Amino acid sequence: MPSFDVVSEVDLQEVRNAVDQANRELITRYDFKGTDSVARLTENDVAVESSTDQRLEAAVVVVREKLARRKISQKAISGGTPEEVGGSRWRAVFKLNQGIAQDAAKELVKEIKATKLKVQSAIQGDSVRISGKKRDDLQEAIAVLKGLDFHLPLQYVNFRD
């Protein structure tokens, strides 16, 4: 029976490259001189720091711009509320959205069932597996999912006949 998986993954190498490019720009741009602005990538998040809240907002714009140029969806990061961390420093931490959470997976399954296509969907950990008898039904399901304005970036992998 043909099937495919719906996942939400972020290419960490591309994120690392975007953060490195943003750091280079933060170091060389004139309006960031003396602000000690920096962007750091940890395991599951990107932290941006600067000396003032206005410079922090500008640094966040630079990081988002570099992520967009690397074809990383803005939906792949969440959070980023500016907070004062002491010593007149400001920080914004963005969480990388990896995998589909249980409630988001239920929402996807509900959307697929609402289309009345002849496909079955099952939640499997961080992904949703969609299977059906015909390849055409699966391709219609992909088209429907691409048409959704879902709050996570979705990829369609592991298409099997």
PDB file of C-alpha atoms in Angstrom:
ATOM      1  CA  MET A   1       0.000   0.000   0.000  1.00  0.00           C
ATOM      2  CA  PRO A   2       1.551   3.360  -1.024  1.00  0.00           C
ATOM      3  CA  SER A   3       2.411   5.775   1.764  1.00  0.00           C
ATOM      4  CA  PHE A   4       4.448   8.834   2.700  1.00  0.00           C
ATOM      5  CA  ASP A   5       5.442  10.669   5.866  1.00  0.00           C
ATOM      6  CA  VAL A   6       4.751  14.284   6.758  1.00  0.00           C
ATOM      7  CA  VAL A   7       7.559  15.707   8.888  1.00  0.00           C
ATOM      8  CA  SER A   8       8.771  19.082  10.077  1.00  0.00           C
ATOM      9  CA  GLU A   9      12.553  19.173  10.042  1.00  0.00           C
ATOM     10  CA  VAL A  10      15.107  21.956   9.959  1.00  0.00           C
ATOM     11  CA  ASP A  11      18.448  21.488   8.240  1.00  0.00           C
ATOM     12  CA  LEU A  12      20.802  22.269  11.125  1.00  0.00           C
ATOM     13  CA  GLN A  13      23.775  22.760   8.809  1.00  0.00           C
ATOM     14  CA  GLU A  14      21.921  25.516   6.968  1.00  0.00           C
ATOM     15  CA  VAL A  15      20.926  27.099  10.290  1.00  0.00           C
ATOM     16  CA  ARG A  16      24.575  26.973  11.403  1.00  0.00           C
ATOM     17  CA  ASN A  17      25.658  28.619   8.139  1.00  0.00           C
ATOM     18  CA  ALA A  18      23.000  31.336   8.499  1.00  0.00           C
ATOM     19  CA  VAL A  19      24.034  32.093  12.097  1.00  0.00           C
ATOM     20  CA  ASP A  20      27.705  32.247  11.056  1.00  0.00           C
ATOM     21  CA  GLN A  21      26.862  34.653   8.228  1.00  0.00           C
ATOM     22  CA  ALA A  22      24.779  36.780  10.599  1.00  0.00           C
ATOM     23  CA  ASN A  23      27.685  36.917  13.062  1.00  0.00           C
ATOM     24  CA  ARG A  24      30.040  38.069  10.326  1.00  0.00           C
ATOM     25  CA  GLU A  25      27.610  40.814   9.363  1.00  0.00           C
ATOM     26  CA  LEU A  26      27.081  41.854  12.999  1.00  0.00           C
ATOM     27  CA  ILE A  27      30.846  42.200  13.425  1.00  0.00           C
ATOM     28  CA  THR A  28      31.465  44.193  10.239  1.00  0.00           C
ATOM     29  CA  ARG A  29      28.436  46.492   9.989  1.00  0.00           C
ATOM     30  CA  TYR A  30      29.035  50.048  11.129  1.00  0.00           C
ATOM     31  CA  ASP A  31      25.769  50.415  13.056  1.00  0.00           C
ATOM     32  CA  PHE A  32      26.706  47.403  15.238  1.00  0.00           C
ATOM     33  CA  LYS A  33      30.183  48.711  16.171  1.00  0.00           C
ATOM     34  CA  GLY A  34      30.643  48.741  19.939  1.00  0.00           C
ATOM     35  CA  THR A  35      27.363  46.933  20.710  1.00  0.00           C
ATOM     36  CA  ASP A  36      28.889  43.465  21.140  1.00  0.00           C
ATOM     37  CA  SER A  37      25.987  41.959  19.199  1.00  0.00           C
ATOM     38  CA  VAL A  38      26.272  38.221  18.699  1.00  0.00           C
ATOM     39  CA  ALA A  39      24.142  35.292  17.507  1.00  0.00           C
ATOM     40  CA  ARG A  40      24.733  31.804  18.928  1.00  0.00           C
ATOM     41  CA  LEU A  41      23.422  28.429  17.880  1.00  0.00           C
ATOM     42  CA  THR A  42      22.933  25.805  20.576  1.00  0.00           C
ATOM     43  CA  GLU A  43      21.344  22.383  20.247  1.00  0.00           C
ATOM     44  CA  ASN A  44      17.718  23.457  19.862  1.00  0.00           C
ATOM     45  CA  ASP A  45      17.749  27.236  19.740  1.00  0.00           C
ATOM     46  CA  VAL A  46      19.325  30.391  18.368  1.00  0.00           C
ATOM     47  CA  ALA A  47      20.187  33.115  20.889  1.00  0.00           C
ATOM     48  CA  VAL A  48      20.774  36.714  19.806  1.00  0.00           C
ATOM     49  CA  GLU A  49      22.369  39.196  22.241  1.00  0.00           C
ATOM     50  CA  SER A  50      23.115  42.892  22.083  1.00  0.00           C
ATOM     51  CA  SER A  51      23.714  45.901  24.314  1.00  0.00           C
ATOM     52  CA  THR A  52      20.372  47.680  23.750  1.00  0.00           C
ATOM     53  CA  ASP A  53      16.885  46.566  22.837  1.00  0.00           C
ATOM     54  CA  GLN A  54      16.951  48.547  19.555  1.00  0.00           C
ATOM     55  CA  ARG A  55      20.230  46.933  18.492  1.00  0.00           C
ATOM     56  CA  LEU A  56      18.784  43.554  19.516  1.00  0.00           C
ATOM     57  CA  GLU A  57      15.789  44.081  17.217  1.00  0.00           C
ATOM     58  CA  ALA A  58      18.128  45.010  14.353  1.00  0.00           C
ATOM     59  CA  ALA A  59      20.302  41.944  15.041  1.00  0.00           C
ATOM     60  CA  VAL A  60      17.202  39.718  15.034  1.00  0.00           C
ATOM     61  CA  VAL A  61      16.261  41.149  11.635  1.00  0.00           C
ATOM     62  CA  VAL A  62      19.746  40.262  10.348  1.00  0.00           C
ATOM     63  CA  VAL A  63      19.461  36.680  11.655  1.00  0.00           C
ATOM     64  CA  ARG A  64      15.958  36.218  10.176  1.00  0.00           C
ATOM     65  CA  GLU A  65      17.192  37.603   6.862  1.00  0.00           C
ATOM     66  CA  LYS A  66      20.100  35.161   6.748  1.00  0.00           C
ATOM     67  CA  LEU A  67      17.783  32.256   7.605  1.00  0.00           C
ATOM     68  CA  ALA A  68      15.425  33.272   4.794  1.00  0.00           C
ATOM     69  CA  ARG A  69      18.304  33.461   2.308  1.00  0.00           C
ATOM     70  CA  ARG A  70      19.262  29.922   3.282  1.00  0.00           C
ATOM     71  CA  LYS A  71      15.672  28.829   2.492  1.00  0.00           C
ATOM     72  CA  ILE A  72      14.770  28.134   6.117  1.00  0.00           C
ATOM     73  CA  SER A  73      11.136  28.952   6.739  1.00  0.00           C
ATOM     74  CA  GLN A  74      10.326  31.601   9.334  1.00  0.00           C
ATOM     75  CA  LYS A  75       7.855  29.064  10.706  1.00  0.00           C
ATOM     76  CA  ALA A  76      10.828  26.910  11.711  1.00  0.00           C
ATOM     77  CA  ILE A  77      11.710  29.271  14.567  1.00  0.00           C
ATOM     78  CA  SER A  78       9.475  30.417  17.400  1.00  0.00           C
ATOM     79  CA  GLY A  79       9.763  32.612  20.436  1.00  0.00           C
ATOM     80  CA  GLY A  80      12.272  35.416  20.458  1.00  0.00           C
ATOM     81  CA  THR A  81      10.822  37.644  23.146  1.00  0.00           C
ATOM     82  CA  PRO A  82      13.423  40.305  24.068  1.00  0.00           C
ATOM     83  CA  GLU A  83      14.461  40.167  27.705  1.00  0.00           C
ATOM     84  CA  GLU A  84      17.023  42.025  29.753  1.00  0.00           C
ATOM     85  CA  VAL A  85      19.664  39.644  31.080  1.00  0.00           C
ATOM     86  CA  GLY A  86      21.605  42.023  33.291  1.00  0.00           C
ATOM     87  CA  GLY A  87      24.637  44.177  32.778  1.00  0.00           C
ATOM     88  CA  SER A  88      22.584  46.251  30.310  1.00  0.00           C
ATOM     89  CA  ARG A  89      22.458  43.286  27.907  1.00  0.00           C
ATOM     90  CA  TRP A  90      19.402  42.122  25.985  1.00  0.00           C
ATOM     91  CA  ARG A  91      18.730  38.625  24.668  1.00  0.00           C
ATOM     92  CA  ALA A  92      16.167  36.951  22.440  1.00  0.00           C
ATOM     93  CA  VAL A  93      16.065  33.158  22.232  1.00  0.00           C
ATOM     94  CA  PHE A  94      14.426  31.457  19.247  1.00  0.00           C
ATOM     95  CA  LYS A  95      13.495  27.788  19.534  1.00  0.00           C
ATOM     96  CA  LEU A  96      13.999  25.592  16.463  1.00  0.00           C
ATOM     97  CA  ASN A  97      10.815  23.672  15.683  1.00  0.00           C
ATOM     98  CA  GLN A  98      11.879  20.088  15.025  1.00  0.00           C
ATOM     99  CA  GLY A  99       9.226  17.422  14.580  1.00  0.00           C
ATOM    100  CA  ILE A 100       5.464  17.659  14.719  1.00  0.00           C
ATOM    101  CA  ALA A 101       4.043  17.933  18.226  1.00  0.00           C
ATOM    102  CA  GLN A 102       1.136  15.678  19.223  1.00  0.00           C
ATOM    103  CA  ASP A 103      -1.518  18.424  19.083  1.00  0.00           C
ATOM    104  CA  ALA A 104      -0.244  19.699  15.712  1.00  0.00           C
ATOM    105  CA  ALA A 105      -0.277  16.122  14.387  1.00  0.00           C
ATOM    106  CA  LYS A 106      -3.897  15.731  15.509  1.00  0.00           C
ATOM    107  CA  GLU A 107      -4.731  18.951  13.715  1.00  0.00           C
ATOM    108  CA  LEU A 108      -3.110  17.638  10.516  1.00  0.00           C
ATOM    109  CA  VAL A 109      -5.009  14.342  10.760  1.00  0.00           C
ATOM    110  CA  LYS A 110      -8.248  16.281  11.254  1.00  0.00           C
ATOM    111  CA  GLU A 111      -7.553  18.400   8.159  1.00  0.00           C
ATOM    112  CA  ILE A 112      -6.844  15.290   6.078  1.00  0.00           C
ATOM    113  CA  LYS A 113     -10.030  13.594   7.228  1.00  0.00           C
ATOM    114  CA  ALA A 114     -12.039  16.728   6.413  1.00  0.00           C
ATOM    115  CA  THR A 115     -10.987  16.456   2.751  1.00  0.00           C
ATOM    116  CA  LYS A 116     -12.837  13.129   2.412  1.00  0.00           C
ATOM    117  CA  LEU A 117      -9.950  11.644   0.444  1.00  0.00           C
ATOM    118  CA  LYS A 118      -9.556   7.874   0.496  1.00  0.00           C
ATOM    119  CA  VAL A 119      -6.419   7.933   2.630  1.00  0.00           C
ATOM    120  CA  GLN A 120      -5.604   6.904   6.179  1.00  0.00           C
ATOM    121  CA  SER A 121      -3.383   8.910   8.468  1.00  0.00           C
ATOM    122  CA  ALA A 122      -1.565   7.766  11.566  1.00  0.00           C
ATOM    123  CA  ILE A 123       0.546   9.680  14.047  1.00  0.00           C
ATOM    124  CA  GLN A 124       3.985   8.098  14.471  1.00  0.00           C
ATOM    125  CA  GLY A 125       6.068   9.991  16.993  1.00  0.00           C
ATOM    126  CA  ASP A 126       7.233  13.248  15.385  1.00  0.00           C
ATOM    127  CA  SER A 127       5.652  12.513  12.015  1.00  0.00           C
ATOM    128  CA  VAL A 128       2.340  11.647  10.397  1.00  0.00           C
ATOM    129  CA  ARG A 129       2.160   8.700   8.011  1.00  0.00           C
ATOM    130  CA  ILE A 130      -0.441   8.912   5.263  1.00  0.00           C
ATOM    131  CA  SER A 131      -1.313   5.802   3.278  1.00  0.00           C
ATOM    132  CA  GLY A 132      -3.871   4.962   0.628  1.00  0.00           C
ATOM    133  CA  LYS A 133      -4.622   2.481  -2.103  1.00  0.00           C
ATOM    134  CA  LYS A 134      -3.794   4.802  -4.999  1.00  0.00           C
ATOM    135  CA  ARG A 135      -0.811   7.019  -5.621  1.00  0.00           C
ATOM    136  CA  ASP A 136      -3.152   9.692  -7.005  1.00  0.00           C
ATOM    137  CA  ASP A 137      -4.969   9.953  -3.659  1.00  0.00           C
ATOM    138  CA  LEU A 138      -1.651  10.476  -1.909  1.00  0.00           C
ATOM    139  CA  GLN A 139      -0.655  13.166  -4.387  1.00  0.00           C
ATOM    140  CA  GLU A 140      -3.983  14.912  -3.756  1.00  0.00           C
ATOM    141  CA  ALA A 141      -3.312  14.722  -0.013  1.00  0.00           C
ATOM    142  CA  ILE A 142       0.090  16.358  -0.542  1.00  0.00           C
ATOM    143  CA  ALA A 143      -1.544  19.101  -2.618  1.00  0.00           C
ATOM    144  CA  VAL A 144      -4.115  19.710   0.136  1.00  0.00           C
ATOM    145  CA  LEU A 145      -1.399  19.885   2.804  1.00  0.00           C
ATOM    146  CA  LYS A 146       0.668  22.283   0.697  1.00  0.00           C
ATOM    147  CA  GLY A 147      -2.400  24.494   0.373  1.00  0.00           C
ATOM    148  CA  LEU A 148      -2.802  24.738   4.140  1.00  0.00           C
ATOM    149  CA  ASP A 149      -1.287  27.681   5.952  1.00  0.00           C
ATOM    150  CA  PHE A 150       0.051  25.474   8.727  1.00  0.00           C
ATOM    151  CA  HIS A 151       2.083  26.950  11.570  1.00  0.00           C
ATOM    152  CA  LEU A 152       5.001  24.560  10.945  1.00  0.00           C
ATOM    153  CA  PRO A 153       7.063  24.012   7.799  1.00  0.00           C
ATOM    154  CA  LEU A 154       6.057  20.624   6.405  1.00  0.00           C
ATOM    155  CA  GLN A 155       8.119  18.238   4.284  1.00  0.00           C
ATOM    156  CA  TYR A 156       6.889  15.101   2.534  1.00  0.00           C
ATOM    157  CA  VAL A 157       9.367  12.262   2.706  1.00  0.00           C
ATOM    158  CA  ASN A 158       9.597   8.519   2.408  1.00  0.00           C
ATOM    159  CA  PHE A 159       7.121   8.180  -0.483  1.00  0.00           C
ATOM    160  CA  ARG A 160       6.725   4.448  -1.086  1.00  0.00           C
ATOM    161  CA  ASP A 161       4.750   2.602  -3.694  1.00  0.00           C
TER     162      ASP A 161
END
